[in-house]
PDB file of C-alpha atoms and ligand atoms in Angstrom:
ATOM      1  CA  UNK A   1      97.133 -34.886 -16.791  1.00  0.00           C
ATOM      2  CA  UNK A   2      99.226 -33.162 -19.131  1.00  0.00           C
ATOM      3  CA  UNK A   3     101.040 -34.790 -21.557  1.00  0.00           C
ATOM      4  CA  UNK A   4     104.938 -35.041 -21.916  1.00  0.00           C
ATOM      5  CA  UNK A   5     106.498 -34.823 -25.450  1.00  0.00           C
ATOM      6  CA  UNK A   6     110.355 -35.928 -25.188  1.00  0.00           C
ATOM      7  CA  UNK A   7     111.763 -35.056 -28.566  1.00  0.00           C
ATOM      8  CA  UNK A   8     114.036 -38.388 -29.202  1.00  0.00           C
ATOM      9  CA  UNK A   9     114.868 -36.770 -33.190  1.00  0.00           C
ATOM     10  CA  UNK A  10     118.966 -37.736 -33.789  1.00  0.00           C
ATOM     11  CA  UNK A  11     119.919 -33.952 -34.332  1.00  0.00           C
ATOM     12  CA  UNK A  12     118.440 -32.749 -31.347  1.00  0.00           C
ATOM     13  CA  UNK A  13     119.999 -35.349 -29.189  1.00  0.00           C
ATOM     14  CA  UNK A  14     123.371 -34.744 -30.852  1.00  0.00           C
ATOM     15  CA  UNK A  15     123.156 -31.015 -30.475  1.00  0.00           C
ATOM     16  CA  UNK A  16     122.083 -31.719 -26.797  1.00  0.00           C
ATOM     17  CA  UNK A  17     125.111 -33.069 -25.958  1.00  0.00           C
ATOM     18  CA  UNK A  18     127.316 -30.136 -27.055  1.00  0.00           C
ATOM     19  CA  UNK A  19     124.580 -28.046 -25.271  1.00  0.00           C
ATOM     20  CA  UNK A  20     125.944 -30.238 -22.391  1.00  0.00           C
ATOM     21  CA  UNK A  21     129.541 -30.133 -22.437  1.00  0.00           C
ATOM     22  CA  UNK A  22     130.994 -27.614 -20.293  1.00  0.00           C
ATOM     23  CA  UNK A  23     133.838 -27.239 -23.392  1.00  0.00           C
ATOM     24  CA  UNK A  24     131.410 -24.941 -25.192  1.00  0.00           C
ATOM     25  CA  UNK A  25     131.833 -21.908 -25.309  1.00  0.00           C
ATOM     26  CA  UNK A  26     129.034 -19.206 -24.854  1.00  0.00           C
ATOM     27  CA  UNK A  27     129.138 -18.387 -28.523  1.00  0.00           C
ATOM     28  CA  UNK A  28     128.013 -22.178 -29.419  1.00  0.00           C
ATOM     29  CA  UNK A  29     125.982 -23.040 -26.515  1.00  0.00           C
ATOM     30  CA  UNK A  30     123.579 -20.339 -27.825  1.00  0.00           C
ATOM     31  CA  UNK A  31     123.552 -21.231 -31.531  1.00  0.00           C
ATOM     32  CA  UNK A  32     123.187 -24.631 -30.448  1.00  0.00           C
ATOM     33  CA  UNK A  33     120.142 -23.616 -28.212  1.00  0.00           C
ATOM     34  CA  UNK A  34     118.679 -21.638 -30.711  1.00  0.00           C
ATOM     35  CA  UNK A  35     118.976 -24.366 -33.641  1.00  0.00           C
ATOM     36  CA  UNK A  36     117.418 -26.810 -31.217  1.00  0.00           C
ATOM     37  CA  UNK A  37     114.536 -24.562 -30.453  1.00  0.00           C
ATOM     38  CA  UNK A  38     113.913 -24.132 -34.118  1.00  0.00           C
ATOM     39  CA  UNK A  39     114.081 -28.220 -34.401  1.00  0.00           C
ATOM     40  CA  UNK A  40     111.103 -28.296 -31.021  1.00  0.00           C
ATOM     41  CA  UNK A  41     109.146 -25.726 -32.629  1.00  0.00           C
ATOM     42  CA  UNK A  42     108.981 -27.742 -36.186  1.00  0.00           C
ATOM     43  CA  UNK A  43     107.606 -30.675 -33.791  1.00  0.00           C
ATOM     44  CA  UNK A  44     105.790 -28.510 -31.568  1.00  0.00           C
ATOM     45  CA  UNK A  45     103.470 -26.908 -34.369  1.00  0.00           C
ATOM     46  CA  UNK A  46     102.424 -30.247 -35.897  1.00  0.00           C
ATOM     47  CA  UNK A  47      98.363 -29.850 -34.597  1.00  0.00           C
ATOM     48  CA  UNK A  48      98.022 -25.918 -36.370  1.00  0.00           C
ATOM     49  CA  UNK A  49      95.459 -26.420 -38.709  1.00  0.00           C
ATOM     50  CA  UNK A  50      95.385 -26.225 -42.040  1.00  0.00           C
ATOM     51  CA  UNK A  51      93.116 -24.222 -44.592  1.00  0.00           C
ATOM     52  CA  UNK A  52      92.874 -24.980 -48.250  1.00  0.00           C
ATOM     53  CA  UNK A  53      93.900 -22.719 -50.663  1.00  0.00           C
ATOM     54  CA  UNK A  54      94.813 -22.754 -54.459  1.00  0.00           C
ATOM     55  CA  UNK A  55      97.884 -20.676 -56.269  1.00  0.00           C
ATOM     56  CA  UNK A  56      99.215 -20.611 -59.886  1.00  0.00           C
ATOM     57  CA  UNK A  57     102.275 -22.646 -60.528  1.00  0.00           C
ATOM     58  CA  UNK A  58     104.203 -21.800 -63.783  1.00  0.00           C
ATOM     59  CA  UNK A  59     102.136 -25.137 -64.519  1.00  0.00           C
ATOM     60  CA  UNK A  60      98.991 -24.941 -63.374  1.00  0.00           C
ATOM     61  CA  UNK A  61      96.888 -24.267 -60.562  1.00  0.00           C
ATOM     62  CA  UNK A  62      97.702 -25.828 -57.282  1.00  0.00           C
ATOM     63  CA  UNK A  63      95.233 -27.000 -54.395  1.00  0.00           C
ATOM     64  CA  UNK A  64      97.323 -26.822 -51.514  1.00  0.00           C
ATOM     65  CA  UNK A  65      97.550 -25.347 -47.854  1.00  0.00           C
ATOM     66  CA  UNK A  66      98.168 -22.727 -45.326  1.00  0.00           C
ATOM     67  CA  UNK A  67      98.151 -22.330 -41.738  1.00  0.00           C
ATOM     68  CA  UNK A  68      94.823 -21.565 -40.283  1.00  0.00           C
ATOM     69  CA  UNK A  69      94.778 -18.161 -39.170  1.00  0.00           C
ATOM     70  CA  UNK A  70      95.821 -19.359 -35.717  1.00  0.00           C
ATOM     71  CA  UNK A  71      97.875 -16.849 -33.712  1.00  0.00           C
ATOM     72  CA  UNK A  72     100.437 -17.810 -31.593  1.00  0.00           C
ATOM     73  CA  UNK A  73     102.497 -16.549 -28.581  1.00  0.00           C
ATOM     74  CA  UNK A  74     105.774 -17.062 -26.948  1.00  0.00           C
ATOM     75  CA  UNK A  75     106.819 -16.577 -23.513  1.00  0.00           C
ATOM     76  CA  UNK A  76     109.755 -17.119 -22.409  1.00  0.00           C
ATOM     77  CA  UNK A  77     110.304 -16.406 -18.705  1.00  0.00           C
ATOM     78  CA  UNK A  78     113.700 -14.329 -18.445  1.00  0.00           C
ATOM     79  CA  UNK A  79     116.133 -14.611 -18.482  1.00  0.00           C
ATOM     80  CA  UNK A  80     117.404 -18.026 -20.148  1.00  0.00           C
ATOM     81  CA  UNK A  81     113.843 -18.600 -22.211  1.00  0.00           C
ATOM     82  CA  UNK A  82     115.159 -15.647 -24.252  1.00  0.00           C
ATOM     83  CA  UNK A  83     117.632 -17.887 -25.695  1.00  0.00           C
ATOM     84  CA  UNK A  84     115.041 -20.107 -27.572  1.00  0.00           C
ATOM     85  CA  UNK A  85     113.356 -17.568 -28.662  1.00  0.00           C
ATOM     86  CA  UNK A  86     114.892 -16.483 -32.115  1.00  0.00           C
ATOM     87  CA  UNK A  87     114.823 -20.053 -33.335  1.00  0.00           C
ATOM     88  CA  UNK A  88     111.167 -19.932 -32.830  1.00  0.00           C
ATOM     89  CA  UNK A  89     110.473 -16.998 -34.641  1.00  0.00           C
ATOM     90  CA  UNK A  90     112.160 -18.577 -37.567  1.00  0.00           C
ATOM     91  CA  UNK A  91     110.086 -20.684 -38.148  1.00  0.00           C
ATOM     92  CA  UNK A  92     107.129 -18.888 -37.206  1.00  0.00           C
ATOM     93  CA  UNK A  93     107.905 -15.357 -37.601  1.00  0.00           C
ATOM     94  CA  UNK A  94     104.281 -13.956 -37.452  1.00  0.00           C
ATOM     95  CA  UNK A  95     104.346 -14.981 -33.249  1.00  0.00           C
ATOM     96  CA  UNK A  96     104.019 -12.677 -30.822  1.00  0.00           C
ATOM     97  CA  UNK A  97     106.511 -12.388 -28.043  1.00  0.00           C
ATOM     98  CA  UNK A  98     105.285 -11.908 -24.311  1.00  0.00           C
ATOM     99  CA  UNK A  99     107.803 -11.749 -21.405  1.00  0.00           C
ATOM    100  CA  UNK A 100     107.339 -13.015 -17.824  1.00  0.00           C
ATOM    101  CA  UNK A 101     110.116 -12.232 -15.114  1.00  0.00           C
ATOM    102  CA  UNK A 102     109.955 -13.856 -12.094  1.00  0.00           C
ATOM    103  CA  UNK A 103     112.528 -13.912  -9.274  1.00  0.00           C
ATOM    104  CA  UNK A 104     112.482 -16.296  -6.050  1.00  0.00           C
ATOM    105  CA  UNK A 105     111.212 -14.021  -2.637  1.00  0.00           C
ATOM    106  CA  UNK A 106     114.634 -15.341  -0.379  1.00  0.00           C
ATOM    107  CA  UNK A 107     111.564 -15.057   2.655  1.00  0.00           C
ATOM    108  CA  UNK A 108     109.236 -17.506   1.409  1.00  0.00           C
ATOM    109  CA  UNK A 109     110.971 -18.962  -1.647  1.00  0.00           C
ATOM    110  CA  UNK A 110     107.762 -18.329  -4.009  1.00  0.00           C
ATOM    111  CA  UNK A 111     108.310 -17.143  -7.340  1.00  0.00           C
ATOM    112  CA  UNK A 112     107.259 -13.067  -7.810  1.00  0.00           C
ATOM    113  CA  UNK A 113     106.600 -11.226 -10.823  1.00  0.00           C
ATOM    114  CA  UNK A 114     108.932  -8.585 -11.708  1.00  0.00           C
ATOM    115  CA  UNK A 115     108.465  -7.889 -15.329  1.00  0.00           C
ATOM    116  CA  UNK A 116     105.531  -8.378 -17.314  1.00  0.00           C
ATOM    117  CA  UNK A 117     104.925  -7.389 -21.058  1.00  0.00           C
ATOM    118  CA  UNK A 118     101.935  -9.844 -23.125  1.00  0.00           C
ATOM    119  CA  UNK A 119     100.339  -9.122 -26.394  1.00  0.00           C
ATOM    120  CA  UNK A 120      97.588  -7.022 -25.968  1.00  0.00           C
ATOM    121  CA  UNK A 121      95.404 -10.075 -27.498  1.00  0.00           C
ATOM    122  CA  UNK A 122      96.926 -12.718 -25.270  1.00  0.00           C
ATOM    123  CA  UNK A 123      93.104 -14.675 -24.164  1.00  0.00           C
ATOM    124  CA  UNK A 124      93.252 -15.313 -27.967  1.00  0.00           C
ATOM    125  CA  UNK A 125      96.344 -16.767 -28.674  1.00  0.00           C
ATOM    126  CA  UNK A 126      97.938 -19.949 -28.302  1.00  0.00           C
ATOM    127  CA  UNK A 127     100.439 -19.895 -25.963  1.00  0.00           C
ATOM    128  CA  UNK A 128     104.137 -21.217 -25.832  1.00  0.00           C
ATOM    129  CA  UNK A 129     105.984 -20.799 -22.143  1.00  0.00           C
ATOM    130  CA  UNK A 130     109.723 -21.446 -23.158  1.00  0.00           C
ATOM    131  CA  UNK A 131     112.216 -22.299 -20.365  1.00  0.00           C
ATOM    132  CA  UNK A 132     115.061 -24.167 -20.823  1.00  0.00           C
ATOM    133  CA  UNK A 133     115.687 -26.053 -17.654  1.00  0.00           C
ATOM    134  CA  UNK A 134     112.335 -27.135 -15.936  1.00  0.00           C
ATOM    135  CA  UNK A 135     114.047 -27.709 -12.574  1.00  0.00           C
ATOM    136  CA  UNK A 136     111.678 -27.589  -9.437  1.00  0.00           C
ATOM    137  CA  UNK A 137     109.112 -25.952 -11.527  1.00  0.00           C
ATOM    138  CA  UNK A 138     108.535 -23.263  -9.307  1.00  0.00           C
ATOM    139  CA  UNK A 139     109.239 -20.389 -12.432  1.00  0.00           C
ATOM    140  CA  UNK A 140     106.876 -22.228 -14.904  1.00  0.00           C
ATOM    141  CA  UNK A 141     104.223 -22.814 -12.541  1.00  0.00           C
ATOM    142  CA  UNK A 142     104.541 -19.191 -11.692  1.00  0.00           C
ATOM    143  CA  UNK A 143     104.203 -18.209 -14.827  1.00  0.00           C
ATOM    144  CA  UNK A 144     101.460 -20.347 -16.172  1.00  0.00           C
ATOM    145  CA  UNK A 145      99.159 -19.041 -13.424  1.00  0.00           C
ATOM    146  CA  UNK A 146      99.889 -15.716 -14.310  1.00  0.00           C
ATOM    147  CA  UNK A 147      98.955 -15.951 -18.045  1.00  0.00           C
ATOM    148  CA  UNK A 148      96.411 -18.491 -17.322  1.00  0.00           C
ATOM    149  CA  UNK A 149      94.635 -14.723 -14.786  1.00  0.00           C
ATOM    150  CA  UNK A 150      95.638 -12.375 -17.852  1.00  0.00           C
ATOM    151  CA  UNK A 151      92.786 -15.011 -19.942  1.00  0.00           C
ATOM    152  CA  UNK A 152      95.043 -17.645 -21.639  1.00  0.00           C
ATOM    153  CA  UNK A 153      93.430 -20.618 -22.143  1.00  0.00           C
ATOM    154  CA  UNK A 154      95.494 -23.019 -24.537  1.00  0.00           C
ATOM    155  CA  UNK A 155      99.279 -23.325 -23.007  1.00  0.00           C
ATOM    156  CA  UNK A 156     102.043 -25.431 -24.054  1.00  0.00           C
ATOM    157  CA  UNK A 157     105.288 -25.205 -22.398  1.00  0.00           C
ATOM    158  CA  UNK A 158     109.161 -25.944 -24.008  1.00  0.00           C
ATOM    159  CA  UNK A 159     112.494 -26.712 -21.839  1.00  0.00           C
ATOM    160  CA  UNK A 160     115.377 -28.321 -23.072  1.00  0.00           C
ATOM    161  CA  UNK A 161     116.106 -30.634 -20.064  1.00  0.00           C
ATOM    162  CA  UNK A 162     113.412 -31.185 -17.243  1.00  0.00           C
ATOM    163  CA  UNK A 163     113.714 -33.236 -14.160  1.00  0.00           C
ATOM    164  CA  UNK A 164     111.042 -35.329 -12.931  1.00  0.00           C
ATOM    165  CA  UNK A 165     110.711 -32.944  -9.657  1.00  0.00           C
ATOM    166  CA  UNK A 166     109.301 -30.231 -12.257  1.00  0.00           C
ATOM    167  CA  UNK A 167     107.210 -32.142 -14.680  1.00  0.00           C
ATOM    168  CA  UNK A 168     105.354 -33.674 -11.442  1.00  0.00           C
ATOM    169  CA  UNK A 169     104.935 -30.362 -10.531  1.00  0.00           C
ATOM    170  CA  UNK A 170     104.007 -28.888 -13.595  1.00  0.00           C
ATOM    171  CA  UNK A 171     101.138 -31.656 -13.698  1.00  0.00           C
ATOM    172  CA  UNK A 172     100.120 -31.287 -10.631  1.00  0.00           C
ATOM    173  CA  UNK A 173      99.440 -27.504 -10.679  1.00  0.00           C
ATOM    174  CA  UNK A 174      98.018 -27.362 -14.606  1.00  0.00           C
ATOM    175  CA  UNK A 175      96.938 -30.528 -15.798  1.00  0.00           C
ATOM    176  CA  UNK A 176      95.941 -29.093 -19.100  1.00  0.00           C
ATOM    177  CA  UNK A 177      99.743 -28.114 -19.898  1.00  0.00           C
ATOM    178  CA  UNK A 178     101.036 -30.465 -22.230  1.00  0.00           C
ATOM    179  CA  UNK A 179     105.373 -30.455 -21.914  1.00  0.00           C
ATOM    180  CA  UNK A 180     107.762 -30.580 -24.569  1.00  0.00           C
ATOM    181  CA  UNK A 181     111.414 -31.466 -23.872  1.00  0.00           C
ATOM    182  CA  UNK A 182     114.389 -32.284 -25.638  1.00  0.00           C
ATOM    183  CA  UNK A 183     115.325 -34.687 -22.747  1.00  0.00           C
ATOM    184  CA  UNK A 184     114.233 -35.774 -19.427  1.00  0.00           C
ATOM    185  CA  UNK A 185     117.160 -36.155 -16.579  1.00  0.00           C
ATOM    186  CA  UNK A 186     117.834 -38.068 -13.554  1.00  0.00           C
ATOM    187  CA  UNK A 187     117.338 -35.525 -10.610  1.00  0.00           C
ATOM    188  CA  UNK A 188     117.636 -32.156  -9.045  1.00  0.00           C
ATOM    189  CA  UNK A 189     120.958 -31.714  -6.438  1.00  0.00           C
ATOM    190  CA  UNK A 190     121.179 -29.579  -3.014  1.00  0.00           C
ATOM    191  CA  UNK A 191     121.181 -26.578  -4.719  1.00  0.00           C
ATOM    192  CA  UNK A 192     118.677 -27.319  -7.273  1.00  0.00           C
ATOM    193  CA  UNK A 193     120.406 -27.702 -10.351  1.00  0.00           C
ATOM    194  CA  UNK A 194     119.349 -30.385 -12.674  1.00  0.00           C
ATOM    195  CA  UNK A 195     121.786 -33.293 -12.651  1.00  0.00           C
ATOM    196  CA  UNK A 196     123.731 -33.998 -15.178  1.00  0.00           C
ATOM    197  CA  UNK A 197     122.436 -31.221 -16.987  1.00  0.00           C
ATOM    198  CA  UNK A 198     124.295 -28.355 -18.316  1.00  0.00           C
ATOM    199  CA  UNK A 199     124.991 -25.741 -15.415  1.00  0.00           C
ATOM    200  CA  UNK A 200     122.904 -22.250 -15.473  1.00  0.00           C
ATOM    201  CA  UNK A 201     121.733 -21.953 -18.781  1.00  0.00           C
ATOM    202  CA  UNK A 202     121.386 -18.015 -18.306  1.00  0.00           C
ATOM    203  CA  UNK A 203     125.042 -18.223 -17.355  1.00  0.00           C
ATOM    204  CA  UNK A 204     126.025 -20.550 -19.823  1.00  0.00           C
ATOM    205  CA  UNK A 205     123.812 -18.533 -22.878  1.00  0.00           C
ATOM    206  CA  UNK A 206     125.366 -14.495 -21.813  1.00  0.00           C
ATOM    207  CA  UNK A 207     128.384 -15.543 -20.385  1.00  0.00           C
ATOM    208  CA  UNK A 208     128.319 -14.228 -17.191  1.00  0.00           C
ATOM    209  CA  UNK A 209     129.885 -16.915 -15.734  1.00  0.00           C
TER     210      UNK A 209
HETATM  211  N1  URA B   1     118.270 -23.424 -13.881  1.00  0.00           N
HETATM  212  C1  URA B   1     119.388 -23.635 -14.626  1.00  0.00           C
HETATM  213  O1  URA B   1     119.811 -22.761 -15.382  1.00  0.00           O
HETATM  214  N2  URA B   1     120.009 -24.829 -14.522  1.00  0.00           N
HETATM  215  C2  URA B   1     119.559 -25.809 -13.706  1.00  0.00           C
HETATM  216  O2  URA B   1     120.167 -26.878 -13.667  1.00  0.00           O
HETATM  217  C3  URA B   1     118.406 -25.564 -12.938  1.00  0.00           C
HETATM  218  C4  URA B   1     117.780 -24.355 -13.045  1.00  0.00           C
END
């Protein structure tokens, strides 16, 4: 089963809740989601491996150490998981960026594939899926499968705010998918928005709302 992280860090909580608030404006909301991003990835990257390496201080020579060579991808499924994206890539610039779009068939409610655009190395990277509300988990399952057929092997996805109806199903469907979330909330409602949560996050991040 995979594991779920829920990041409990003091400035991602407090940034959550201005995420939150339906006061903030689009302009905020997405520096807040980006800075918050930046503050998962720092957590998220804590297993890359180190090599050892040595440099030349003004001093003297330094044993130290650098990431490992390990190359790393993010997907976020569009349209909201764009809005994580740049606070990843601050911290690790060198990342690859995939996108996945996926819209809902209104016949038989499954998730389709509209847009698809992966590294051409993608079987060799480490994967991160990044979408900010894991609601039913219909999108991220979706998407998972689809990299998992293109060859990806190691996948990690990131949301801000999950509900319990998408981690299940998350788990169910890839077991080997660890989840990393800046907070876990109560429910879904009728029309499937995560309650309390913070609305439509694609809304909320381009202001089309
Ligand atoms: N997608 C959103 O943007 N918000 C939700 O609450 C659920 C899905």
């Amino acid at each position: 089963m995979g594991k779920v992280h829920s990041f409990d860090h003091p400035l991602i909580q407090h940034k959550l809740t201005y995420i939150r608030d339906e006061n903030t404006g689009t302009k905020e909301f997405r520096e807040l989601v980006e800075e918050v991003a930046m503050l998962m990835a720092y957590e998220i990257t804590r297993d890359l491996p180190l090599a050892e390496t040595t440099v030349k201080t003004p001093v003297s020579e330094a044993k130290t150490k650098v990431i490992a060579g390990k190359k790393l991808g993010l997907v976020p499924i569009l349209r909201a998981g764009l809005g994580m994206v740049d606070g990843i890539l601050r911290l690790i610039p060198a990342a690859k960026v995939g996108h996945v779009g996926l819209y809902r068939d209104p016949d038989t409610l499954q998730p389709v594939e509209y847009y698809c655009k992966l590294p051409t190395d993608v079987q060799e990277r480490d994967l991160i899926v990044i979408d900010p509300m894991l609601a039913t988990g219909g999108s991220a399952v979706a998407a998972v499968t689809f990299l998992k057929r293109q060859g990806a092997k190691n996948i990690k996805l990131m949301c801000l705010i999950a509900a319990p109806e998408g981690i299940h199903a998350v788990q169910q469907a890839h077991p080997d998918v660890d989840i990393f979330v800046a907070a876990i909330d109560e429910k879904l409602n009728d029309h499937g928005y995560i309650v309390p949560g913070l609305g439509d996050a694609g809304d909320r991040l381009f202001g089309t709302k």
